[in-house]
Amino acid sequence: EKEEEEEEEGIGIGRASGAEAEATVRPWDVVLGGSWGCTLALSYAHTYPRHVRAMVLRGVCLFRPREIDWLFGDPHPSSTGIGAVKGSLRTPNLRSLLGNNGRTSSTRSIRRGEGIAQTIEQPVLTTSAQPSSLRNTASAMFTEAWQEFSKGSNFASVRSETAATSTEIRTSKNPRSVLQRYYNLILGSDPLIRFRAVKSWFKWEMGIYSSGFRGISGQGGNKSNDKEDCNNVLVWNPAAASWGYEDARVWNNRSFVSVDTNMSKVDDEIVQSLRRYSSTSSPLLEKSEVSESTAAIEPMPIQPVSMSHANSIPVLKPTNTNSSNATFDPTTYIPAQSMLTCYYSTNDDYCIGPFKPFLSLSPPSSIPLSSWYSSNVPPRIPECPSFVRSLETSPTLTSLEPLPPTIAIQGGNDAICPLDTALDLHHVWNEMELRIALESGHSMYDSVIAGEIVKALDRFGHALLSSEENDLATFK
């Protein structure tokens, strides 16, 4: 297994991994990627298809412009809060989604698909033109938190009189003016300014990370206290080509089979209603999101900033470092994750580079979608037949099976990487098994998400071991 979780060296996939990949005798058995690591895992598997036998993805992220615009894009000018965003696809809480009266006679009372169409709230589409390809942004949904986040970047100003405006830096229907202000604050050379900016950055990012869509009226409801609700997983079964529900619990500690996997089919319209910011009919990038420029892409320059005396932060000198009363010194603090997230999000085109056509789900016109987004299906439960490809006959980048069997795990309440991206990837890659933990968020430490990761790894591990024991010629 190769763990890509929170790995932050994705820019160097093509440069740093080439020699390693070519020298590898055996491929990686399973590549596990979460959030940004999901982007890395997919890029690696696409670039070196002979060296990845299976993938498990958590919190699906492709780093497309619309995904960054969702999290850091300015709110629409017409938006004044969640009630004003009529173009959004509103998702009811779990009880409404699964049907209040949808229990079966089974002792494992799992809510089924019956009656869903009568209880789900249909999306309300506005006829007025939106200034963005997104129907929602986090800034419009989490209004108060965004206002604090925006205010937290106003304590300093750019000193350069020739600094580029936001429209000059990035021409888009989704300006990122607040993100670009934080870029100068967090990536600048003044540690005191960085420290103050990072506190607001953490409050925004970790606030929606921890709460997700719970607590927003009409957008997921409050977290259910019903343990049965919390264990519901909506699953795309590629072998059956259908959606259904499972109870995420397992029979015992050695089992990787959910306690109830024989659920009634769910209509795709219900699944698509879980989207948070996009329509159900446009999973691919729009022309406005794809740059047609052939010029080399460079990172956005970091502009010097200054802060007024009234807003200055006093230097806190640490006392004896061996004492429990030592004072924190912000001048020595390096908020690495915030700096990297801010840098990558601002310079997304530069960071993604040659992987953008693949990650954008918009390959060149000469390459059909089925050429890039196809694979064998994951092993079935519980038979787990052999699926491993021979190294000698492994497909190339333009063949029909460039990707390994993959299981994707997604939180239905994930506000950092909403379900839209996972559904977009599913739209072009039906062989990928998609498992949606309806009540879970972004964290891999969520009990249901963690359990799904373990089950997926166990399934692949069982299949790989069975393949080696029963057919050693597979690897020759």
GROMACS .gro file of C-alpha atoms in nm:
model
  476
    1GLU     CA    1   0.000   0.000   0.000
    2LYS     CA    2   0.120   0.351  -0.078
    3GLU     CA    3  -0.028   0.620   0.143
    4GLU     CA    4  -0.076   0.952  -0.033
    5GLU     CA    5  -0.278   1.113   0.249
    6GLU     CA    6  -0.187   1.480   0.290
    7GLU     CA    7   0.115   1.434   0.064
    8GLU     CA    8   0.224   1.776  -0.062
    9GLU     CA    9   0.475   1.704  -0.339
   10GLY     CA   10   0.234   1.656  -0.625
   11ILE     CA   11   0.401   1.905  -0.857
   12GLY     CA   12   0.695   1.668  -0.891
   13ILE     CA   13   0.506   1.353  -0.992
   14GLY     CA   14   0.635   1.366  -1.348
   15ARG     CA   15   0.987   1.464  -1.252
   16ALA     CA   16   1.058   1.285  -0.926
   17SER     CA   17   0.876   0.958  -0.980
   18GLY     CA   18   0.991   0.868  -1.330
   19ALA     CA   19   1.313   0.691  -1.240
   20GLU     CA   20   1.151   0.516  -0.945
   21ALA     CA   21   0.859   0.395  -1.155
   22GLU     CA   22   1.072   0.262  -1.438
   23ALA     CA   23   1.295   0.076  -1.193
   24THR     CA   24   1.007  -0.086  -1.005
   25VAL     CA   25   0.990  -0.462  -1.056
   26ARG     CA   26   0.651  -0.499  -0.891
   27PRO     CA   27   0.380  -0.233  -0.896
   28TRP     CA   28   0.226  -0.076  -0.590
   29ASP     CA   29  -0.044  -0.312  -0.466
   30VAL     CA   30  -0.280  -0.038  -0.349
   31VAL     CA   31  -0.242   0.339  -0.369
   32LEU     CA   32  -0.452   0.514  -0.102
   33GLY     CA   33  -0.516   0.885  -0.156
   34GLY     CA   34  -0.728   1.129   0.041
   35SER     CA   35  -0.836   1.480  -0.062
   36TRP     CA   36  -0.531   1.635  -0.231
   37GLY     CA   37  -0.374   1.289  -0.210
   38CYS     CA   38  -0.662   1.169  -0.429
   39THR     CA   39  -0.545   1.413  -0.698
   40LEU     CA   40  -0.192   1.276  -0.665
   41ALA     CA   41  -0.304   0.913  -0.673
   42LEU     CA   42  -0.506   0.962  -0.992
   43SER     CA   43  -0.226   1.157  -1.158
   44TYR     CA   44   0.027   0.888  -1.066
   45ALA     CA   45  -0.194   0.604  -1.190
   46HIS     CA   46  -0.266   0.789  -1.513
   47THR     CA   47   0.104   0.857  -1.574
   48TYR     CA   48   0.236   0.515  -1.466
   49PRO     CA   49  -0.050   0.268  -1.528
   50ARG     CA   50   0.184  -0.031  -1.510
   51HIS     CA   51   0.279   0.044  -1.153
   52VAL     CA   52  -0.055   0.069  -0.973
   53ARG     CA   53  -0.267  -0.242  -0.926
   54ALA     CA   54  -0.555  -0.086  -0.733
   55MET     CA   55  -0.661   0.244  -0.578
   56VAL     CA   56  -0.870   0.355  -0.282
   57LEU     CA   57  -0.974   0.722  -0.291
   58ARG     CA   58  -1.122   0.920  -0.001
   59GLY     CA   59  -1.276   1.267  -0.033
   60VAL     CA   60  -1.255   1.284  -0.412
   61CYS     CA   61  -1.066   1.590  -0.533
   62LEU     CA   62  -0.953   1.663  -0.890
   63PHE     CA   63  -0.834   2.018  -0.822
   64ARG     CA   64  -1.048   2.163  -1.099
   65PRO     CA   65  -1.114   2.539  -1.107
   66ARG     CA   66  -1.474   2.487  -0.997
   67GLU     CA   67  -1.360   2.298  -0.688
   68ILE     CA   68  -1.130   2.579  -0.579
   69ASP     CA   69  -1.396   2.834  -0.667
   70TRP     CA   70  -1.638   2.643  -0.446
   71LEU     CA   71  -1.412   2.668  -0.140
   72PHE     CA   72  -1.237   3.001  -0.197
   73GLY     CA   73  -1.433   3.180  -0.469
   74ASP     CA   74  -1.607   3.510  -0.400
   75PRO     CA   75  -1.983   3.491  -0.349
   76HIS     CA   76  -2.206   3.581  -0.641
   77PRO     CA   77  -2.290   3.953  -0.642
   78SER     CA   78  -2.659   3.866  -0.618
   79SER     CA   79  -2.611   3.635  -0.320
   80THR     CA   80  -2.699   3.765   0.026
   81GLY     CA   81  -2.698   3.431   0.206
   82ILE     CA   82  -2.823   3.080   0.162
   83GLY     CA   83  -3.181   3.189   0.108
   84ALA     CA   84  -3.079   3.396  -0.193
   85VAL     CA   85  -2.897   3.120  -0.375
   86LYS     CA   86  -3.197   2.983  -0.559
   87GLY     CA   87  -2.982   2.809  -0.817
   88SER     CA   88  -2.845   2.566  -0.563
   89LEU     CA   89  -2.942   2.204  -0.546
   90ARG     CA   90  -3.074   2.171  -0.195
   91THR     CA   91  -3.024   1.845  -0.015
   92PRO     CA   92  -3.260   1.757   0.269
   93ASN     CA   93  -3.146   1.581   0.582
   94LEU     CA   94  -3.093   1.208   0.589
   95ARG     CA   95  -3.436   1.122   0.721
   96SER     CA   96  -3.600   1.311   0.436
   97LEU     CA   97  -3.369   1.157   0.179
   98LEU     CA   98  -3.429   0.799   0.284
   99GLY     CA   99  -3.795   0.840   0.371
  100ASN     CA  100  -3.944   0.863   0.718
  101ASN     CA  101  -4.162   0.561   0.650
  102GLY     CA  102  -3.912   0.364   0.451
  103ARG     CA  103  -3.824   0.103   0.711
  104THR     CA  104  -3.843  -0.261   0.619
  105SER     CA  105  -3.941  -0.553   0.835
  106SER     CA  106  -3.576  -0.653   0.870
  107THR     CA  107  -3.434  -0.653   1.221
  108ARG     CA  108  -3.154  -0.439   1.076
  109SER     CA  109  -3.384  -0.141   1.022
  110ILE     CA  110  -3.220   0.021   0.721
  111ARG     CA  111  -3.403   0.293   0.533
  112ARG     CA  112  -3.460   0.184   0.179
  113GLY     CA  113  -3.537   0.356  -0.144
  114GLU     CA  114  -3.914   0.324  -0.124
  115GLY     CA  115  -4.092   0.654  -0.111
  116ILE     CA  116  -3.785   0.864  -0.172
  117ALA     CA  117  -3.931   1.043  -0.471
  118GLN     CA  118  -4.217   1.169  -0.255
  119THR     CA  119  -3.994   1.304   0.022
  120ILE     CA  120  -3.697   1.453  -0.162
  121GLU     CA  121  -3.701   1.822  -0.231
  122GLN     CA  122  -3.663   1.891  -0.601
  123PRO     CA  123  -3.400   2.145  -0.706
  124VAL     CA  124  -3.526   2.494  -0.780
  125LEU     CA  125  -3.348   2.645  -1.078
  126THR     CA  126  -3.346   3.018  -1.126
  127THR     CA  127  -3.405   3.168  -1.468
  128SER     CA  128  -3.181   3.467  -1.403
  129ALA     CA  129  -2.830   3.456  -1.540
  130GLN     CA  130  -2.568   3.365  -1.284
  131PRO     CA  131  -2.223   3.528  -1.302
  132SER     CA  132  -2.066   3.188  -1.240
  133SER     CA  133  -2.076   2.833  -1.369
  134LEU     CA  134  -2.133   2.729  -1.006
  135ARG     CA  135  -2.480   2.733  -0.858
  136ASN     CA  136  -2.333   2.774  -0.512
  137THR     CA  137  -2.012   2.867  -0.338
  138ALA     CA  138  -1.911   2.801   0.019
  139SER     CA  139  -1.888   3.176   0.066
  140ALA     CA  140  -2.260   3.207  -0.008
  141MET     CA  141  -2.363   2.908   0.201
  142PHE     CA  142  -2.148   2.979   0.506
  143THR     CA  143  -2.219   3.351   0.499
  144GLU     CA  144  -2.111   3.458   0.848
  145ALA     CA  145  -1.795   3.246   0.844
  146TRP     CA  146  -1.700   3.387   0.503
  147GLN     CA  147  -1.752   3.744   0.619
  148GLU     CA  148  -1.512   3.682   0.906
  149PHE     CA  149  -1.269   3.514   0.669
  150SER     CA  150  -1.283   3.807   0.430
  151LYS     CA  151  -1.245   4.060   0.710
  152GLY     CA  152  -0.944   3.870   0.839
  153SER     CA  153  -0.748   3.959   0.525
  154ASN     CA  154  -0.810   4.333   0.541
  155PHE     CA  155  -0.570   4.429   0.817
  156ALA     CA  156  -0.280   4.479   0.572
  157SER     CA  157  -0.245   4.629   0.227
  158VAL     CA  158  -0.029   4.564  -0.077
  159ARG     CA  159   0.256   4.814  -0.091
  160SER     CA  160   0.326   4.783  -0.463
  161GLU     CA  161   0.147   5.045  -0.670
  162THR     CA  162   0.188   4.831  -0.980
  163ALA     CA  163   0.037   4.518  -0.831
  164ALA     CA  164  -0.189   4.333  -1.070
  165THR     CA  165  -0.559   4.340  -1.004
  166SER     CA  166  -0.750   4.020  -0.943
  167THR     CA  167  -0.895   4.032  -1.295
  168GLU     CA  168  -0.546   4.069  -1.443
  169ILE     CA  169  -0.411   3.786  -1.235
  170ARG     CA  170  -0.691   3.547  -1.319
  171THR     CA  171  -0.969   3.607  -1.567
  172SER     CA  172  -1.260   3.404  -1.448
  173LYS     CA  173  -1.631   3.409  -1.380
  174ASN     CA  174  -1.535   3.316  -1.025
  175PRO     CA  175  -1.298   3.581  -0.888
  176ARG     CA  176  -1.084   3.474  -0.593
  177SER     CA  177  -1.005   3.816  -0.452
  178VAL     CA  178  -1.006   3.704  -0.088
  179LEU     CA  179  -0.787   3.403  -0.165
  180GLN     CA  180  -0.540   3.625  -0.348
  181ARG     CA  181  -0.521   3.866  -0.054
  182TYR     CA  182  -0.439   3.575   0.176
  183TYR     CA  183  -0.180   3.461  -0.077
  184ASN     CA  184   0.019   3.781  -0.023
  185LEU     CA  185  -0.027   3.766   0.354
  186ILE     CA  186   0.052   3.399   0.416
  187LEU     CA  187   0.324   3.354   0.154
  188GLY     CA  188   0.491   3.687   0.227
  189SER     CA  189   0.809   3.734   0.425
  190ASP     CA  190   0.664   3.898   0.736
  191PRO     CA  191   0.603   3.626   0.999
  192LEU     CA  192   0.380   3.849   1.212
  193ILE     CA  193   0.148   3.925   0.923
  194ARG     CA  194   0.147   3.557   0.830
  195PHE     CA  195   0.061   3.456   1.185
  196ARG     CA  196  -0.236   3.689   1.202
  197ALA     CA  197  -0.366   3.585   0.860
  198VAL     CA  198  -0.331   3.214   0.935
  199LYS     CA  199  -0.556   3.240   1.239
  200SER     CA  200  -0.841   3.360   1.016
  201TRP     CA  201  -0.751   3.103   0.750
  202PHE     CA  202  -0.768   2.819   1.002
  203LYS     CA  203  -1.100   2.941   1.136
  204TRP     CA  204  -1.256   2.934   0.788
  205GLU     CA  205  -1.110   2.609   0.660
  206MET     CA  206  -1.132   2.406   0.978
  207GLY     CA  207  -1.476   2.545   1.061
  208ILE     CA  208  -1.644   2.400   0.754
  209TYR     CA  209  -1.415   2.096   0.772
  210SER     CA  210  -1.546   2.003   1.115
  211SER     CA  211  -1.913   2.095   1.073
  212GLY     CA  212  -1.966   2.016   0.705
  213PHE     CA  213  -2.314   2.095   0.581
  214ARG     CA  214  -2.476   2.006   0.913
  215GLY     CA  215  -2.647   2.294   1.081
  216ILE     CA  216  -2.724   2.484   0.760
  217SER     CA  217  -3.098   2.511   0.724
  218GLY     CA  218  -3.217   2.303   0.431
  219GLN     CA  219  -2.867   2.188   0.344
  220GLY     CA  220  -2.823   1.861   0.521
  221GLY     CA  221  -2.985   1.928   0.857
  222ASN     CA  222  -2.833   1.844   1.191
  223LYS     CA  223  -2.633   1.533   1.254
  224SER     CA  224  -2.865   1.245   1.323
  225ASN     CA  225  -2.858   1.078   1.663
  226ASP     CA  226  -2.982   0.755   1.508
  227LYS     CA  227  -2.690   0.515   1.477
  228GLU     CA  228  -2.867   0.338   1.195
  229ASP     CA  229  -2.880   0.663   0.997
  230CYS     CA  230  -2.510   0.726   1.054
  231ASN     CA  231  -2.420   0.385   0.912
  232ASN     CA  232  -2.610   0.425   0.585
  233VAL     CA  233  -2.389   0.416   0.277
  234LEU     CA  234  -2.514   0.483  -0.074
  235VAL     CA  235  -2.318   0.260  -0.312
  236TRP     CA  236  -2.266   0.250  -0.687
  237ASN     CA  237  -2.211  -0.116  -0.772
  238PRO     CA  238  -2.028  -0.123  -1.107
  239ALA     CA  239  -2.087  -0.496  -1.152
  240ALA     CA  240  -2.465  -0.449  -1.125
  241ALA     CA  241  -2.456  -0.098  -1.277
  242SER     CA  242  -2.694   0.034  -1.012
  243TRP     CA  243  -2.716   0.237  -0.690
  244GLY     CA  244  -2.824   0.086  -0.361
  245TYR     CA  245  -2.795   0.127   0.016
  246GLU     CA  246  -2.575  -0.065   0.257
  247ASP     CA  247  -2.534  -0.072   0.630
  248ALA     CA  248  -2.167   0.014   0.680
  249ARG     CA  249  -2.130  -0.208   0.986
  250VAL     CA  250  -1.952  -0.540   0.948
  251TRP     CA  251  -2.026  -0.880   1.100
  252ASN     CA  252  -1.704  -0.901   1.301
  253ASN     CA  253  -1.351  -0.758   1.320
  254ARG     CA  254  -1.227  -0.996   1.050
  255SER     CA  255  -1.506  -0.920   0.806
  256PHE     CA  256  -1.498  -0.672   0.520
  257VAL     CA  257  -1.857  -0.742   0.416
  258SER     CA  258  -2.126  -0.492   0.520
  259VAL     CA  259  -2.405  -0.642   0.729
  260ASP     CA  260  -2.663  -0.558   0.464
  261THR     CA  261  -2.559  -0.532   0.099
  262ASN     CA  262  -2.878  -0.650  -0.069
  263MET     CA  263  -3.061  -0.321  -0.084
  264SER     CA  264  -3.327  -0.199  -0.325
  265LYS     CA  265  -3.214   0.006  -0.623
  266VAL     CA  266  -3.204   0.384  -0.600
  267ASP     CA  267  -3.295   0.612  -0.888
  268ASP     CA  268  -3.008   0.820  -1.025
  269GLU     CA  269  -3.217   1.136  -0.994
  270ILE     CA  270  -3.211   1.093  -0.617
  271VAL     CA  271  -2.834   1.051  -0.618
  272GLN     CA  272  -2.783   1.362  -0.831
  273SER     CA  273  -2.993   1.565  -0.586
  274LEU     CA  274  -2.706   1.527  -0.338
  275ARG     CA  275  -2.496   1.773  -0.537
  276ARG     CA  276  -2.405   2.090  -0.355
  277TYR     CA  277  -2.285   2.342  -0.613
  278SER     CA  278  -2.324   2.209  -0.967
  279SER     CA  279  -2.598   2.102  -1.202
  280THR     CA  280  -2.660   1.738  -1.287
  281SER     CA  281  -2.604   1.787  -1.657
  282SER     CA  282  -2.259   1.942  -1.684
  283PRO     CA  283  -1.994   1.731  -1.510
  284LEU     CA  284  -1.726   1.837  -1.759
  285LEU     CA  285  -1.545   2.167  -1.754
  286GLU     CA  286  -1.705   2.448  -1.944
  287LYS     CA  287  -1.505   2.637  -2.206
  288SER     CA  288  -1.470   2.930  -1.968
  289GLU     CA  289  -1.285   2.704  -1.725
  290VAL     CA  290  -1.032   2.576  -1.978
  291SER     CA  291  -0.749   2.810  -2.068
  292GLU     CA  292  -0.678   2.829  -2.441
  293SER     CA  293  -0.355   3.019  -2.394
  294THR     CA  294  -0.037   2.846  -2.509
  295ALA     CA  295   0.189   3.071  -2.300
  296ALA     CA  296   0.389   2.915  -2.020
  297ILE     CA  297   0.206   2.933  -1.687
  298GLU     CA  298   0.397   3.091  -1.402
  299PRO     CA  299   0.306   3.121  -1.033
  300MET     CA  300   0.136   3.439  -0.923
  301PRO     CA  301   0.396   3.684  -0.787
  302ILE     CA  302   0.383   3.752  -0.414
  303GLN     CA  303   0.329   4.122  -0.350
  304PRO     CA  304   0.484   4.292  -0.044
  305VAL     CA  305   0.232   4.397   0.220
  306SER     CA  306   0.236   4.628   0.516
  307MET     CA  307   0.015   4.673   0.817
  308SER     CA  308  -0.069   4.983   1.014
  309HIS     CA  309   0.068   5.043   1.362
  310ALA     CA  310  -0.280   4.999   1.508
  311ASN     CA  311  -0.303   4.650   1.363
  312SER     CA  312   0.049   4.541   1.447
  313ILE     CA  313   0.117   4.229   1.650
  314PRO     CA  314   0.372   4.255   1.932
  315VAL     CA  315   0.657   4.008   1.921
  316LEU     CA  316   0.606   3.754   2.195
  317LYS     CA  317   0.945   3.647   2.319
  318PRO     CA  318   0.951   3.291   2.453
  319THR     CA  319   1.068   3.229   2.804
  320ASN     CA  320   1.254   2.918   2.915
  321THR     CA  321   1.162   2.654   2.655
  322ASN     CA  322   1.180   2.385   2.923
  323SER     CA  323   0.905   2.553   3.118
  324SER     CA  324   0.540   2.473   3.065
  325ASN     CA  325   0.476   2.849   3.081
  326ALA     CA  326   0.684   2.927   2.771
  327THR     CA  327   0.527   3.200   2.554
  328PHE     CA  328   0.451   3.117   2.194
  329ASP     CA  329   0.667   3.306   1.943
  330PRO     CA  330   0.482   3.366   1.613
  331THR     CA  331   0.803   3.462   1.435
  332THR     CA  332   0.920   3.100   1.441
  333TYR     CA  333   0.588   2.944   1.342
  334ILE     CA  334   0.566   2.791   0.993
  335PRO     CA  335   0.203   2.699   0.907
  336ALA     CA  336   0.308   2.459   0.633
  337GLN     CA  337  -0.031   2.314   0.544
  338SER     CA  338  -0.199   2.654   0.516
  339MET     CA  339   0.089   2.791   0.309
  340LEU     CA  340   0.078   2.496   0.071
  341THR     CA  341  -0.302   2.498   0.042
  342CYS     CA  342  -0.302   2.870  -0.031
  343TYR     CA  343  -0.017   2.843  -0.282
  344TYR     CA  344  -0.167   2.546  -0.468
  345SER     CA  345  -0.518   2.691  -0.474
  346THR     CA  346  -0.400   3.025  -0.608
  347ASN     CA  347  -0.168   2.869  -0.865
  348ASP     CA  348  -0.384   2.572  -0.959
  349ASP     CA  349  -0.307   2.585  -1.332
  350TYR     CA  350   0.066   2.597  -1.261
  351CYS     CA  351   0.057   2.316  -1.004
  352ILE     CA  352  -0.156   2.076  -1.207
  353GLY     CA  353   0.038   2.143  -1.527
  354PRO     CA  354   0.034   1.849  -1.770
  355PHE     CA  355  -0.223   1.658  -1.560
  356LYS     CA  356  -0.496   1.917  -1.618
  357PRO     CA  357  -0.656   1.753  -1.927
  358PHE     CA  358  -0.694   1.427  -1.736
  359LEU     CA  359  -0.804   1.578  -1.405
  360SER     CA  360  -1.045   1.819  -1.573
  361LEU     CA  361  -1.232   1.523  -1.726
  362SER     CA  362  -1.189   1.701  -2.060
  363PRO     CA  363  -0.927   1.513  -2.264
  364PRO     CA  364  -0.815   1.638  -2.606
  365SER     CA  365  -1.073   1.587  -2.878
  366SER     CA  366  -0.856   1.317  -3.034
  367ILE     CA  367  -0.887   1.101  -2.718
  368PRO     CA  368  -1.232   0.965  -2.626
  369LEU     CA  369  -1.344   0.973  -2.264
  370SER     CA  370  -1.355   0.594  -2.254
  371SER     CA  371  -0.985   0.585  -2.335
  372TRP     CA  372  -0.883   0.766  -2.018
  373TYR     CA  373  -1.158   0.674  -1.773
  374SER     CA  374  -1.194   0.298  -1.780
  375SER     CA  375  -1.078   0.008  -1.568
  376ASN     CA  376  -1.166  -0.335  -1.441
  377VAL     CA  377  -1.426  -0.330  -1.167
  378PRO     CA  378  -1.316  -0.384  -0.806
  379PRO     CA  379  -1.341  -0.737  -0.666
  380ARG     CA  380  -1.689  -0.853  -0.582
  381ILE     CA  381  -1.799  -0.952  -0.236
  382PRO     CA  382  -1.732  -1.215  -0.119
  383GLU     CA  383  -1.594  -1.411  -0.417
  384CYS     CA  384  -1.320  -1.156  -0.499
  385PRO     CA  385  -1.215  -1.288  -0.841
  386SER     CA  386  -0.875  -1.215  -0.988
  387PHE     CA  387  -0.850  -0.875  -1.153
  388VAL     CA  388  -0.477  -0.805  -1.162
  389ARG     CA  389  -0.331  -0.713  -1.499
  390SER     CA  390  -0.011  -0.856  -1.638
  391LEU     CA  391   0.280  -0.614  -1.642
  392GLU     CA  392   0.375  -0.712  -1.996
  393THR     CA  393   0.029  -0.640  -2.132
  394SER     CA  394  -0.044  -0.337  -1.916
  395PRO     CA  395  -0.219  -0.067  -2.118
  396THR     CA  396  -0.060   0.258  -2.228
  397LEU     CA  397  -0.197   0.607  -2.175
  398THR     CA  398  -0.414   0.584  -2.487
  399SER     CA  399  -0.542   0.229  -2.447
  400LEU     CA  400  -0.884   0.120  -2.323
  401GLU     CA  401  -0.786   0.046  -1.962
  402PRO     CA  402  -0.548   0.312  -1.833
  403LEU     CA  403  -0.665   0.303  -1.469
  404PRO     CA  404  -0.659   0.032  -1.203
  405PRO     CA  405  -0.968  -0.102  -1.025
  406THR     CA  406  -1.074   0.170  -0.783
  407ILE     CA  407  -1.301   0.219  -0.483
  408ALA     CA  408  -1.388   0.580  -0.398
  409ILE     CA  409  -1.523   0.674  -0.054
  410GLN     CA  410  -1.701   1.005  -0.011
  411GLY     CA  411  -1.870   1.181   0.278
  412GLY     CA  412  -2.217   1.310   0.201
  413ASN     CA  413  -2.162   1.602   0.441
  414ASP     CA  414  -1.813   1.684   0.311
  415ALA     CA  415  -1.797   2.064   0.267
  416ILE     CA  416  -1.427   2.075   0.172
  417CYS     CA  417  -1.461   1.836  -0.122
  418PRO     CA  418  -1.837   1.811  -0.181
  419LEU     CA  419  -1.991   1.511  -0.348
  420ASP     CA  420  -2.015   1.689  -0.686
  421THR     CA  421  -1.661   1.591  -0.787
  422ALA     CA  422  -1.710   1.224  -0.701
  423LEU     CA  423  -2.032   1.219  -0.904
  424ASP     CA  424  -1.860   1.391  -1.196
  425LEU     CA  425  -1.585   1.129  -1.192
  426HIS     CA  426  -1.846   0.855  -1.168
  427HIS     CA  427  -2.020   1.004  -1.473
  428VAL     CA  428  -1.718   0.929  -1.695
  429TRP     CA  429  -1.586   0.625  -1.506
  430ASN     CA  430  -1.863   0.377  -1.430
  431GLU     CA  431  -1.622   0.097  -1.338
  432MET     CA  432  -1.518   0.290  -1.027
  433GLU     CA  433  -1.711   0.180  -0.719
  434LEU     CA  434  -1.839   0.489  -0.537
  435ARG     CA  435  -1.940   0.458  -0.171
  436ILE     CA  436  -2.113   0.762  -0.017
  437ALA     CA  437  -2.126   0.770   0.364
  438LEU     CA  438  -2.431   0.995   0.382
  439GLU     CA  439  -2.377   1.139   0.732
  440SER     CA  440  -1.996   1.167   0.717
  441GLY     CA  441  -1.776   1.465   0.639
  442HIS     CA  442  -1.423   1.511   0.506
  443SER     CA  443  -1.217   1.352   0.781
  444MET     CA  444  -1.060   1.011   0.729
  445TYR     CA  445  -1.097   0.964   1.106
  446ASP     CA  446  -1.476   0.967   1.086
  447SER     CA  447  -1.577   0.623   1.211
  448VAL     CA  448  -1.778   0.529   0.899
  449ILE     CA  449  -1.520   0.670   0.656
  450ALA     CA  450  -1.237   0.493   0.841
  451GLY     CA  451  -1.434   0.169   0.836
  452GLU     CA  452  -1.498   0.201   0.463
  453ILE     CA  453  -1.128   0.257   0.398
  454VAL     CA  454  -1.036  -0.054   0.596
  455LYS     CA  455  -1.298  -0.263   0.418
  456ALA     CA  456  -1.181  -0.143   0.075
  457LEU     CA  457  -0.817  -0.219   0.155
  458ASP     CA  458  -0.911  -0.560   0.290
  459ARG     CA  459  -1.110  -0.641  -0.023
  460PHE     CA  460  -0.821  -0.552  -0.250
  461GLY     CA  461  -0.574  -0.728  -0.023
  462HIS     CA  462  -0.782  -1.045  -0.027
  463ALA     CA  463  -0.811  -1.033  -0.406
  464LEU     CA  464  -0.440  -0.969  -0.454
  465LEU     CA  465  -0.338  -1.252  -0.221
  466SER     CA  466  -0.587  -1.487  -0.385
  467SER     CA  467  -0.446  -1.397  -0.725
  468GLU     CA  468  -0.092  -1.472  -0.616
  469GLU     CA  469  -0.185  -1.801  -0.455
  470ASN     CA  470  -0.405  -1.926  -0.737
  471ASP     CA  471  -0.234  -1.789  -1.042
  472LEU     CA  472   0.130  -1.691  -1.002
  473ALA     CA  473   0.158  -1.659  -1.378
  474THR     CA  474  -0.040  -1.333  -1.349
  475PHE     CA  475   0.278  -1.149  -1.257
  476LYS     CA  476   0.504  -1.310  -1.519
   0.00000   0.00000   0.00000
